[in-house]
CSV table of C-alpha atoms and ligand atoms in Angstrom, one decimal:
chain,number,residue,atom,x,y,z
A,1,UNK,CA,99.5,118.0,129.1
A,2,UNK,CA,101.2,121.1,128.4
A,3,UNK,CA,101.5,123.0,125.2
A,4,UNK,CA,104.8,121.7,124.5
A,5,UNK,CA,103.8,118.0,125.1
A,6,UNK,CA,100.5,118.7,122.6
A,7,UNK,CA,102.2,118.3,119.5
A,8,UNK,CA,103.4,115.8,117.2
A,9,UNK,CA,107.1,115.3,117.1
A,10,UNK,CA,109.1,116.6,114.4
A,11,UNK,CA,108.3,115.0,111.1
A,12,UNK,CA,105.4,113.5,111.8
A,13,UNK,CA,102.0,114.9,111.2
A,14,UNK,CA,98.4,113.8,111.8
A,15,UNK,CA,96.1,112.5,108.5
A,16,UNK,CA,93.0,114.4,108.9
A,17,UNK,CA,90.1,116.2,107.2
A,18,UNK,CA,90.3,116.7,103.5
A,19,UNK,CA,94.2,114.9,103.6
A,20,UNK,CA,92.2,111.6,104.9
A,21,UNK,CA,89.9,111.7,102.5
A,22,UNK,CA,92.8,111.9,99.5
A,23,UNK,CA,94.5,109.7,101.1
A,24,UNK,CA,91.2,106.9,101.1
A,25,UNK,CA,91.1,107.6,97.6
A,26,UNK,CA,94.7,107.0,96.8
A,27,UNK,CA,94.2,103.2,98.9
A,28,UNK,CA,91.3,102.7,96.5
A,29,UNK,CA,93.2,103.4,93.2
A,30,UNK,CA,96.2,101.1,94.2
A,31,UNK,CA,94.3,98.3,95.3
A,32,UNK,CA,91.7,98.1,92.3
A,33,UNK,CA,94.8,98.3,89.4
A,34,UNK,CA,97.2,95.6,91.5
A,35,UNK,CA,94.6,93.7,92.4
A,36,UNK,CA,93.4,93.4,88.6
A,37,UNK,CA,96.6,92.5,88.0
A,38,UNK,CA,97.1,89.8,90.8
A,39,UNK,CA,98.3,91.1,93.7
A,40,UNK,CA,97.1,90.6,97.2
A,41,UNK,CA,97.4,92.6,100.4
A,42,UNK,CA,100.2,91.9,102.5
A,43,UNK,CA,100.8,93.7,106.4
A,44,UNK,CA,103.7,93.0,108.0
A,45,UNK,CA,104.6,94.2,111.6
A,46,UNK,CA,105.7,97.8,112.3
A,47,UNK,CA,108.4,96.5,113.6
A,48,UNK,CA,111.2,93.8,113.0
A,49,UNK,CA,114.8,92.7,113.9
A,50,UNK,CA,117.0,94.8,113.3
A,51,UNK,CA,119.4,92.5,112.0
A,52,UNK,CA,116.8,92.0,108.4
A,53,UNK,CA,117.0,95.5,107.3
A,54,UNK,CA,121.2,95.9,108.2
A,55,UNK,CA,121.6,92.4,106.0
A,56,UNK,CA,119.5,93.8,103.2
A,57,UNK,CA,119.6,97.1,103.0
A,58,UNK,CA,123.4,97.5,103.5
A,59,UNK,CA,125.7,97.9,106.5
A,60,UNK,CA,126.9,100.8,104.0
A,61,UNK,CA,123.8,102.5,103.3
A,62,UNK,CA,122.1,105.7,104.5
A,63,UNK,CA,119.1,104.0,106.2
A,64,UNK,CA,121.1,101.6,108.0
A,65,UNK,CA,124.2,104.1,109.2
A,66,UNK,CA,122.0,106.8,110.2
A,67,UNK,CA,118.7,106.7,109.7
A,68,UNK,CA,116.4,103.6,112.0
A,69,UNK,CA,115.0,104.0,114.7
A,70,UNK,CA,116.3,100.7,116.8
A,71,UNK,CA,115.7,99.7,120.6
A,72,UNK,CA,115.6,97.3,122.6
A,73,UNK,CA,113.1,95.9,123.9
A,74,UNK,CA,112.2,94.3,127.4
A,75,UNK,CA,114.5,90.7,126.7
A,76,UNK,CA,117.2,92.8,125.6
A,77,UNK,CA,116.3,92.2,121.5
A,78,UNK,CA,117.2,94.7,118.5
A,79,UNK,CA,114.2,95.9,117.0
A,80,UNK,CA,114.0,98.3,114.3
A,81,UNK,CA,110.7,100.4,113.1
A,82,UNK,CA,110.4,99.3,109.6
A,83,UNK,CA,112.2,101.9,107.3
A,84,UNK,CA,111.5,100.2,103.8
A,85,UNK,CA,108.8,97.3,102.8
A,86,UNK,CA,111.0,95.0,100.5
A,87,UNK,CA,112.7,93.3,103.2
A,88,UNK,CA,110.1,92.3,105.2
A,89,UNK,CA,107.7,91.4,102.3
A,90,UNK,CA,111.0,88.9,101.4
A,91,UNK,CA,111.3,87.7,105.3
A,92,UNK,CA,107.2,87.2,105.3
A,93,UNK,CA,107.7,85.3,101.7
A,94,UNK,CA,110.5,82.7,103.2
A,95,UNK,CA,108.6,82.3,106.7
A,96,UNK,CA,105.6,81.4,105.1
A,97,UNK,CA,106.6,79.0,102.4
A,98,UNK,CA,105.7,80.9,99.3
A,99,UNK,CA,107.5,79.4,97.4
A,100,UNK,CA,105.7,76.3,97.6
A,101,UNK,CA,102.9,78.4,95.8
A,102,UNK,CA,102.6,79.0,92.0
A,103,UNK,CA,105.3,81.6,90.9
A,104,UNK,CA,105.4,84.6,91.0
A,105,UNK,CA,103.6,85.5,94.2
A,106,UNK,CA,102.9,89.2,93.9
A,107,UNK,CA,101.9,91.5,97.0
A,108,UNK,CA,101.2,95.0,97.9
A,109,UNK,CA,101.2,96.9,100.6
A,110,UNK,CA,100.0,100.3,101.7
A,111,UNK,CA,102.1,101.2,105.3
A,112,UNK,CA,104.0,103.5,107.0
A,113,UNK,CA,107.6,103.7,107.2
A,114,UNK,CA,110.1,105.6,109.4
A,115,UNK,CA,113.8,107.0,109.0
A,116,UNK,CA,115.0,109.8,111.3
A,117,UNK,CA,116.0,111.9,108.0
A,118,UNK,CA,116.3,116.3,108.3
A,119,UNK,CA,112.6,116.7,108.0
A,120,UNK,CA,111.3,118.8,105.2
A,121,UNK,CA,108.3,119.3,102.5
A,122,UNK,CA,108.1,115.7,101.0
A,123,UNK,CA,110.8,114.1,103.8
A,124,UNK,CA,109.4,113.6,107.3
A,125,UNK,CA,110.4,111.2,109.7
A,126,UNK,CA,107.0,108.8,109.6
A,127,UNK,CA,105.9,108.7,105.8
A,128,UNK,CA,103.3,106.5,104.0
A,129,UNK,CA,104.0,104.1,101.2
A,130,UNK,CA,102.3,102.3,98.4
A,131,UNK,CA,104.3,99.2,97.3
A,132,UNK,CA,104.1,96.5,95.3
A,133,UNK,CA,106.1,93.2,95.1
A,134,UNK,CA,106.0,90.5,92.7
A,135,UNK,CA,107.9,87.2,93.9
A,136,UNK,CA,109.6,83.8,91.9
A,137,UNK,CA,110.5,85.1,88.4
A,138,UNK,CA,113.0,86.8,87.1
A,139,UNK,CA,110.8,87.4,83.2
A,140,UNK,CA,111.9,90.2,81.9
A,141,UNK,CA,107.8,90.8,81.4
A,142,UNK,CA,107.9,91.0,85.2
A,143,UNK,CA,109.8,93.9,85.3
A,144,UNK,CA,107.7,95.8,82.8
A,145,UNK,CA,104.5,94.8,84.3
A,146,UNK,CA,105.5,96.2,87.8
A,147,UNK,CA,106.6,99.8,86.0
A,148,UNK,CA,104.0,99.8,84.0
A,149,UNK,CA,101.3,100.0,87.4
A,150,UNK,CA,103.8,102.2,89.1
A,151,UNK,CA,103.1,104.4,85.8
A,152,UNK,CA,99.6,104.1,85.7
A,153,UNK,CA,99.1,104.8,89.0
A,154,UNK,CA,101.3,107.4,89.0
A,155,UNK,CA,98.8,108.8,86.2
A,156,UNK,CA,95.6,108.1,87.6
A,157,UNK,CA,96.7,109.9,90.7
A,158,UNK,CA,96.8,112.8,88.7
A,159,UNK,CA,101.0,113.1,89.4
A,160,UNK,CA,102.3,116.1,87.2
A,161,UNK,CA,105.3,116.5,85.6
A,162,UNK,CA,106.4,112.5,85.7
A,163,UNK,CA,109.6,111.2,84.4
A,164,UNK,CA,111.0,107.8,84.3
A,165,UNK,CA,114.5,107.3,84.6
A,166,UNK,CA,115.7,103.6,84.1
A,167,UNK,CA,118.8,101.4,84.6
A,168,UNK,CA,120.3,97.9,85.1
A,169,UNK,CA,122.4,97.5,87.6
A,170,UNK,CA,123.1,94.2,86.2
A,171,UNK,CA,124.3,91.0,88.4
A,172,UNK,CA,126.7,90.9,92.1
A,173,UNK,CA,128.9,88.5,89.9
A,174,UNK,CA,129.4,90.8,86.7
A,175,UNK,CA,129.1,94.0,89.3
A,176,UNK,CA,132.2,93.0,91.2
A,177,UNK,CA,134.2,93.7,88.6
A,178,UNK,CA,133.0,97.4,87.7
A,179,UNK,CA,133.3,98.1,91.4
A,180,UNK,CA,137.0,97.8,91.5
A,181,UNK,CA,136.8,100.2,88.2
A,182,UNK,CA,134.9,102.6,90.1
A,183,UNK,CA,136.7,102.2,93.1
A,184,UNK,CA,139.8,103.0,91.3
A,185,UNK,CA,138.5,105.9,89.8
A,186,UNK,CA,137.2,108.0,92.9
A,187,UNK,CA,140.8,106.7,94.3
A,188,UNK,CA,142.7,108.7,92.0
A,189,UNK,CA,140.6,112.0,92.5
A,190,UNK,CA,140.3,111.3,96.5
A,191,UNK,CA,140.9,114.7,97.1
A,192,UNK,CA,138.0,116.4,95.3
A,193,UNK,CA,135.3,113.7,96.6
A,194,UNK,CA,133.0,115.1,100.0
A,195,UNK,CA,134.1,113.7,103.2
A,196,UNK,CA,130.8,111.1,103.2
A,197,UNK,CA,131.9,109.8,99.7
A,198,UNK,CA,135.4,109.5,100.3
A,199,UNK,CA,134.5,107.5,103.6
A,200,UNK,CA,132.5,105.4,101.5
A,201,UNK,CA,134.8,104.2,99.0
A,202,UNK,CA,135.3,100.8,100.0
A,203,UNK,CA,132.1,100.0,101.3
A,204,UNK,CA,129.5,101.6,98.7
A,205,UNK,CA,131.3,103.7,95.8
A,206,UNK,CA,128.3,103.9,93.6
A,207,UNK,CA,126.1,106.0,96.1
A,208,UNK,CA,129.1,108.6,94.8
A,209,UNK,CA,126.7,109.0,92.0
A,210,UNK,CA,123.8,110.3,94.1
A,211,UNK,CA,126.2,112.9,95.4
A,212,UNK,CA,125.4,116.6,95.1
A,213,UNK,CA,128.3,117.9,96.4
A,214,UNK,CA,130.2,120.1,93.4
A,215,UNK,CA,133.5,118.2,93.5
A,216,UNK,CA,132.1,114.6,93.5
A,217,UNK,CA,129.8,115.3,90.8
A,218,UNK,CA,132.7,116.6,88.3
A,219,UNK,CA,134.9,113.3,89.3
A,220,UNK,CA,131.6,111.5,88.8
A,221,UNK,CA,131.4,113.2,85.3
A,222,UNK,CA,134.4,110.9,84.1
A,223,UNK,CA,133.7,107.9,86.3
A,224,UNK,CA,133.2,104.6,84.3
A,225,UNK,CA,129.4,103.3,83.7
A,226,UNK,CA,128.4,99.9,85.1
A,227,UNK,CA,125.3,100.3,81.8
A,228,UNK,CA,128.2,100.0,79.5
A,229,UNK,CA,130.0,97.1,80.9
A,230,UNK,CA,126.5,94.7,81.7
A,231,UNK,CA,127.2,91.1,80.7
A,232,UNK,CA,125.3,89.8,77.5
A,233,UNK,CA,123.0,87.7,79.7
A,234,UNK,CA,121.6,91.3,82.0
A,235,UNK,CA,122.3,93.1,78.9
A,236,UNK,CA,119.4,90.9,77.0
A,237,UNK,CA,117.2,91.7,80.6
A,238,UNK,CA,117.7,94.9,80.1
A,239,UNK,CA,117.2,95.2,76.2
A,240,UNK,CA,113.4,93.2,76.6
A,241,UNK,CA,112.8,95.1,79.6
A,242,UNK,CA,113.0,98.2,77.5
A,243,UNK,CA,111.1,96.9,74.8
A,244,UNK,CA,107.9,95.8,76.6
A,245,UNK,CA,108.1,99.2,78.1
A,246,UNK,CA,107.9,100.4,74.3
A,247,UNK,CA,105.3,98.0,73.3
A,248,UNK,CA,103.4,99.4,76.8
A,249,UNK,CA,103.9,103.2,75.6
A,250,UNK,CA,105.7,103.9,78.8
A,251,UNK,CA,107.8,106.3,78.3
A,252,UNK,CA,111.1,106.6,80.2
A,253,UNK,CA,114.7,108.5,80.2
A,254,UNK,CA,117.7,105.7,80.2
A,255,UNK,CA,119.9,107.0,83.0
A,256,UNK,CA,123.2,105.1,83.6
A,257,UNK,CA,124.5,106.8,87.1
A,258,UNK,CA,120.5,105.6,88.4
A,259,UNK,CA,121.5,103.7,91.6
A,260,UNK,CA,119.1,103.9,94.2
A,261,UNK,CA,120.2,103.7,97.8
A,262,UNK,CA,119.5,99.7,98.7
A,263,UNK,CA,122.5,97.6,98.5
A,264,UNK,CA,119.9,94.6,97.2
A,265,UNK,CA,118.9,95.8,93.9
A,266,UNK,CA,120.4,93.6,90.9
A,267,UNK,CA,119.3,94.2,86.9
A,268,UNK,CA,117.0,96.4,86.6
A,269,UNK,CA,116.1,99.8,88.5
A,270,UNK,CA,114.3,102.6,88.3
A,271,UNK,CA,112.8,105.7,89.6
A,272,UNK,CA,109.5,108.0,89.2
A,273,UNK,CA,110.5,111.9,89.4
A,274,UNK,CA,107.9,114.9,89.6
A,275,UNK,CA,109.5,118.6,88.6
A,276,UNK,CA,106.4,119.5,90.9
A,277,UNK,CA,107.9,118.6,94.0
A,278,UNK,CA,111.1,120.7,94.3
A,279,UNK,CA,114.0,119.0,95.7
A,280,UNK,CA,112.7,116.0,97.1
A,281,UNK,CA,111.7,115.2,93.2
A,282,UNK,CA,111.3,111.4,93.8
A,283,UNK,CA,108.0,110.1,93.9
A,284,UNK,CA,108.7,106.2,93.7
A,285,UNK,CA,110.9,103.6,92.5
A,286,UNK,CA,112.0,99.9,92.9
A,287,UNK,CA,114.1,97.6,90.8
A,288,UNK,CA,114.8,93.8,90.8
A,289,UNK,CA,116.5,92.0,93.6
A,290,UNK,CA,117.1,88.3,92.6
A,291,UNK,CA,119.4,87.6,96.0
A,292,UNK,CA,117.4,89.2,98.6
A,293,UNK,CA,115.3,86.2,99.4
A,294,UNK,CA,118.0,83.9,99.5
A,295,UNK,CA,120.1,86.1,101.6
A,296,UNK,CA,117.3,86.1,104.1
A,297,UNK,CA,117.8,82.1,104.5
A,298,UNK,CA,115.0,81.5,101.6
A,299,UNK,CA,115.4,79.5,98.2
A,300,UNK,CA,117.0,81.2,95.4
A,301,UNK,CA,114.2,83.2,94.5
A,302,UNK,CA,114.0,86.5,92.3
A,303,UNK,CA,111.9,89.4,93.0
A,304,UNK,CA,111.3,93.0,91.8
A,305,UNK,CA,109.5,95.4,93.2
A,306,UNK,CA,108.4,99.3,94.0
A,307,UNK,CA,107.6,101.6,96.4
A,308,UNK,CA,105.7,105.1,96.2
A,309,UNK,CA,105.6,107.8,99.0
A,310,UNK,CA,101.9,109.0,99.9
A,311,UNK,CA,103.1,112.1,100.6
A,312,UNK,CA,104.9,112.9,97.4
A,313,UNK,CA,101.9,111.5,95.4
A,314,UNK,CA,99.8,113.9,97.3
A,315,UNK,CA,102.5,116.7,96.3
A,316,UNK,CA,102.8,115.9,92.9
A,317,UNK,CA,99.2,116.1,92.1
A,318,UNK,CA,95.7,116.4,92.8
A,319,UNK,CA,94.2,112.8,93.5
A,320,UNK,CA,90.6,112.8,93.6
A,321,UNK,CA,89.2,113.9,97.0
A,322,UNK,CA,85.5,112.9,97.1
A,323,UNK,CA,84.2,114.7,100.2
A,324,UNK,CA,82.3,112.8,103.2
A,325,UNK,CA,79.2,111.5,101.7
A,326,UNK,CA,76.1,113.3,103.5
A,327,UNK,CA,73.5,111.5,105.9
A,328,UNK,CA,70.4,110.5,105.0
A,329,UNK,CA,68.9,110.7,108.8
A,330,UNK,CA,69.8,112.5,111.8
A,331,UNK,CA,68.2,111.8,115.2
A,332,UNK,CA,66.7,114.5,117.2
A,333,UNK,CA,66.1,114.1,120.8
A,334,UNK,CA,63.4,116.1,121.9
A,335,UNK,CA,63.0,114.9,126.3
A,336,UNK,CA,60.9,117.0,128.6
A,337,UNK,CA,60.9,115.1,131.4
A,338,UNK,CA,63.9,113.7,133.1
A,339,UNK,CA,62.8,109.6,132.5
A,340,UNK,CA,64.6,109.4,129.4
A,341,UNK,CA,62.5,107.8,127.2
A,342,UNK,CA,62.8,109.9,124.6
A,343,UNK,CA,66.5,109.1,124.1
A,344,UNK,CA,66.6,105.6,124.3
A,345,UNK,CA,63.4,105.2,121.4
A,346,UNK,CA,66.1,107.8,119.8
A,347,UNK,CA,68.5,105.3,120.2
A,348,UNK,CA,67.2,102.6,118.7
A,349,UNK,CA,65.7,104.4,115.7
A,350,UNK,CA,69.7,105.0,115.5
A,351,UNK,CA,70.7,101.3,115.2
A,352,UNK,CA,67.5,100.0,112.9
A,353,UNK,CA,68.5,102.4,110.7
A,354,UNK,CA,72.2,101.7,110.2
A,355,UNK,CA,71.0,98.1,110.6
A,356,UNK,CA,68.6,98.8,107.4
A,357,UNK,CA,71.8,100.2,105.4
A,358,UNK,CA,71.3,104.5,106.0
A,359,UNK,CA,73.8,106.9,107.0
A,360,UNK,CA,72.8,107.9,110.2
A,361,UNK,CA,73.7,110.3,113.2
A,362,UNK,CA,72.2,110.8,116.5
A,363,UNK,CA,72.4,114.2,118.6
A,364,UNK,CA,75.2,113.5,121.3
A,365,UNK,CA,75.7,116.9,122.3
A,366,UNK,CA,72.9,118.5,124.4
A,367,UNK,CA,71.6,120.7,122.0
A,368,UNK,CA,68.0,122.3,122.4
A,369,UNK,CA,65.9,121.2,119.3
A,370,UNK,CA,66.5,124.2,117.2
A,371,UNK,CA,70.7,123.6,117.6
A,372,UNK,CA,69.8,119.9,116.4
A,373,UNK,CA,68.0,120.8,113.7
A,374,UNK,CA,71.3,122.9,112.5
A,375,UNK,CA,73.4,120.0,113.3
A,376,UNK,CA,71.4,118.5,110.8
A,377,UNK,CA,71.7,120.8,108.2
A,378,UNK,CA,75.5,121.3,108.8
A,379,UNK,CA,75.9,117.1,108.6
A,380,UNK,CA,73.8,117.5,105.6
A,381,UNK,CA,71.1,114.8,106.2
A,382,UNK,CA,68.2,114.4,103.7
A,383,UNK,CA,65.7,113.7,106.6
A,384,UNK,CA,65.9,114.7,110.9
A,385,UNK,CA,63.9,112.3,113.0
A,386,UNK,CA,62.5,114.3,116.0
A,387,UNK,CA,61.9,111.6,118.8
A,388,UNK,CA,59.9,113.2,121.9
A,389,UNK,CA,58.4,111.2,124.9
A,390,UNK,CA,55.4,110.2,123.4
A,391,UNK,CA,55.9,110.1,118.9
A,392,UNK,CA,58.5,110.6,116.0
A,393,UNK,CA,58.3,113.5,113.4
A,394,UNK,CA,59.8,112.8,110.5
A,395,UNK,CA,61.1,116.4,108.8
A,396,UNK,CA,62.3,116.6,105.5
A,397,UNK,CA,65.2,119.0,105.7
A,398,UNK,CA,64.6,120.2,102.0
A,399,UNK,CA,60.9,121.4,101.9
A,400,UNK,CA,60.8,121.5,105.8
A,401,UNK,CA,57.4,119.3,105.3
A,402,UNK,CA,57.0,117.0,108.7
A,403,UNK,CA,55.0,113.9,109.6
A,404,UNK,CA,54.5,112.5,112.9
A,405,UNK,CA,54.2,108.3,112.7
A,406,UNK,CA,54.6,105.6,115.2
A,407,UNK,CA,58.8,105.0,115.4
A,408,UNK,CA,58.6,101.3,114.5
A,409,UNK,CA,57.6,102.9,110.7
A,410,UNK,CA,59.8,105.5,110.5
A,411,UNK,CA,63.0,103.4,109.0
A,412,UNK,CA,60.6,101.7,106.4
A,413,UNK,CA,58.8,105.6,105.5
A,414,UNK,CA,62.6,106.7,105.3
A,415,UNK,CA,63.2,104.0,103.0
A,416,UNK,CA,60.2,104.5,100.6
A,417,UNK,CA,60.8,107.8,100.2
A,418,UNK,CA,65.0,107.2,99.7
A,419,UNK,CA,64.2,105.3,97.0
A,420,UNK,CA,61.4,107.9,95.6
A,421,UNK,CA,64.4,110.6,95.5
A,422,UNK,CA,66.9,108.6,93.9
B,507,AMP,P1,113.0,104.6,98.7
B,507,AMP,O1,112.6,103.4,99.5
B,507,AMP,O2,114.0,105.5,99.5
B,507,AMP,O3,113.3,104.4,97.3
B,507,AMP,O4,111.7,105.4,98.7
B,507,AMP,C1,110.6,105.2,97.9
B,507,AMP,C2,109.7,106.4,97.9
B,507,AMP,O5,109.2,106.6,99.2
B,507,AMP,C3,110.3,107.7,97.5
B,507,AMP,O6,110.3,107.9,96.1
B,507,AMP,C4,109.5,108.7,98.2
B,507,AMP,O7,108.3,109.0,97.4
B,507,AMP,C5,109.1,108.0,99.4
B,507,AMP,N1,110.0,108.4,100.6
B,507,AMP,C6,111.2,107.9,100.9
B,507,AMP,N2,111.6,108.5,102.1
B,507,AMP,C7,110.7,109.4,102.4
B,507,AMP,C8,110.6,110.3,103.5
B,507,AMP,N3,111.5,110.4,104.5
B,507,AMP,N4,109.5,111.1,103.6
B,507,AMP,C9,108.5,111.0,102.6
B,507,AMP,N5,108.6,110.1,101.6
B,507,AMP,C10,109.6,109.3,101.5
């Protein structure tokens, strides 16, 4: 392989080291608060057709017009590497009849994703993602409930600097009508909207809102506000939505020009920000999508969810990184002759002690006896076996006190004294 060929490509990164271990953490936070509150592991494939995410995300959006990575495969299919979780979790939801279950069927997820985006600190182009789905109810408690474990993981993660920004985005029916509003709007100021938001007038004229560009946010300044115009029905949503959040001691920022980049968001939405992370400030967000699963071919079935990026979690804060726990054994070989015997006695003194429960490492490298004993001390183990041709010492790698005993006793004299320690 040459040098070129030896690295990852751009955006992408290997988990290694102390970042794996954060990372194993992280997985154990998420799934012992959602799974106290009900949710169960879900994995869908890396991969789907590509047809699910350009029906549900939006023809119109940023992931779909630029961003997936789609081939075809060997009978001439569209596939797509999965750029957000929703979708499938919705396509896994109506394929296996959960519906048929007691609502709301509530999921989560810990996977990686993948958008070809300009990679930089916090935006790469294969990214990890905590996410959580809740299924068949559109109770305005839902919605709360699902922020209010974004929040607390957020918090236990040790995320600095949060801030929640919330919205509705209310329903497609009573969203129509603003749309033509907006529409109109960005129409008559044409000529002071960026080329990408002018393009998109017809097909997605509330992205104008996510706009940085100088001219588009000073038309956006006077645009009309979908928040004021919600129907009383998603204004009521919205209002207990707000006030469970209160009752929760959530705290949050009500942001009307919130409007997240999914086309299948209805009612409510929202958004997790660190002032830690610099420009790519969002750390996770979700909202309600009551017409996804139907869309997909399912039964009318509302749904709201979230999704948090790894990566910006491990930016934002410091998540406890316990590090490798140490070994209570390590075997030493210690062969003079060229039989072996030595090493497969070794070998089993390996096994019966994994079998009995203990951490345990055996010397694989060809080390003489005084670079295994280091080994040992670098690993950290409590206790080196020395296995020769003939007995087993067991050293204590504390006191440096040895004892030779037969090998079928060393697990159980390992074990007495464990317990002795501890
Ligand atoms: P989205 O589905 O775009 O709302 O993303 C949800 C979360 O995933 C964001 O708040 C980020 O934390 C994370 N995220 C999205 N895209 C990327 C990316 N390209 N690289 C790293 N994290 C990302």
């Amino acid at each position: 392989m040459s040098e070129a060929q030896a690295k990852a490509p751009r955006g992408t990164f290997d988990v290694l080291g102390q970042e794996a271990q954060a990372r194993m953490a992280i997985e154990a936070r998420a799934r012992a608060i959602l799974e106290a509150a009900g949710y169960e592991r879900i994995e869908t494939p890396c991969f789907e057709a590509t047809e699910l995410f350009a029906r549900s995300v939006g023809e119109a959006t940023d992931i779909v017009k630029k961003e997936m990575y789609t081939f075809t495969d060997g009978s001439g299919r569209s596939l797509t590497l999965r750029p957000e979780g929703t979708a499938p979790v919705c396509r896994a939801y109506v394929e296996h009849g959960m519906h048929k279950r007691p609502q709301p069927v509530k999921l989560w997820y810990l996977s990686s994703f993948f958008r070809y985006e300009r990679a930089q600190k916090g935006r790469y182009r294969q990214f990890w993602q905590v996410g959580a789905e809740a299924l068949g109810s559109d109770d305005p408690a839902l919605d709360a409930e699902s922020i209010q474990l974004l929040h607390r993981l957020l918090g236990e993660l040790g995320a600095r600097d949060l801030k929640l920004r919330l919205s509705s985005l209310g329903s497609p029916e009573a969203r129509g009508a603003y749309r033509e509003e907006l529409k109109a709007h960005l129409k008559s100021r044409e000529g002071e909207l960026s080329e990408d938001v002018r393009g998109r007038i017809e097909a997605n004229p509330l992205r104008a809102f996510d706009s940085e560009h100088p001219g588009t946010v000073a038309v956006m300044k006077d645009a009309p506000l979908l928040l004021g115009q919600l129907t009383a029905e998603d204004l009521a949503h919205f209002d207990q939505v707000r006030a469970l959040l209160d009752a929760a001691e959530v705290p949050y920022e009500i942001d009307p020009t919130l409007v997240r980049g999914l086309d299948y968001y209805t009612r409510t939405v929202f958004e997790f920000t660190s002032t830690a992370l610099g420009a790519q400030s969002g750390v996770g967000g979700g909202g309600r999508y009551d017409g996804l699963v139907q869309q997909l071919g399912g039964p009318r079935t509302p749904g709201i969810g979230w999704a948090a990026g790894i990566e910006r979690i491990l930016l934002a804060g410091s998540p406890p990184a316990p590090a490798p726990p140490a070994l209570d054994l390590y075997v030493c070989v210690h062969e003079e002759g060229e039989e072996g015997d030595a090493r497969r006695r070794a070998f089993a003194l390996l096994w019966q002690a994994r079998a009995a429960g203990l951490r345990a490492e055996m010397e694989m490298a060809g080390r003489a006896l005084s670079g295994q004993l280091k080994q040992a001390n670098r690993r950290g183990a409590r206790f080196a076996a020395i296995v020769d041709g003939t007995a087993t010492t067991l050293r204590d790698m504390q006191d440096g006190g040895q004892s030779e005993m037969g090998s079928e006793v060393v697990v159980h004299e390992l074990l007495r004294r464990l317990r002795t320690l501890s």
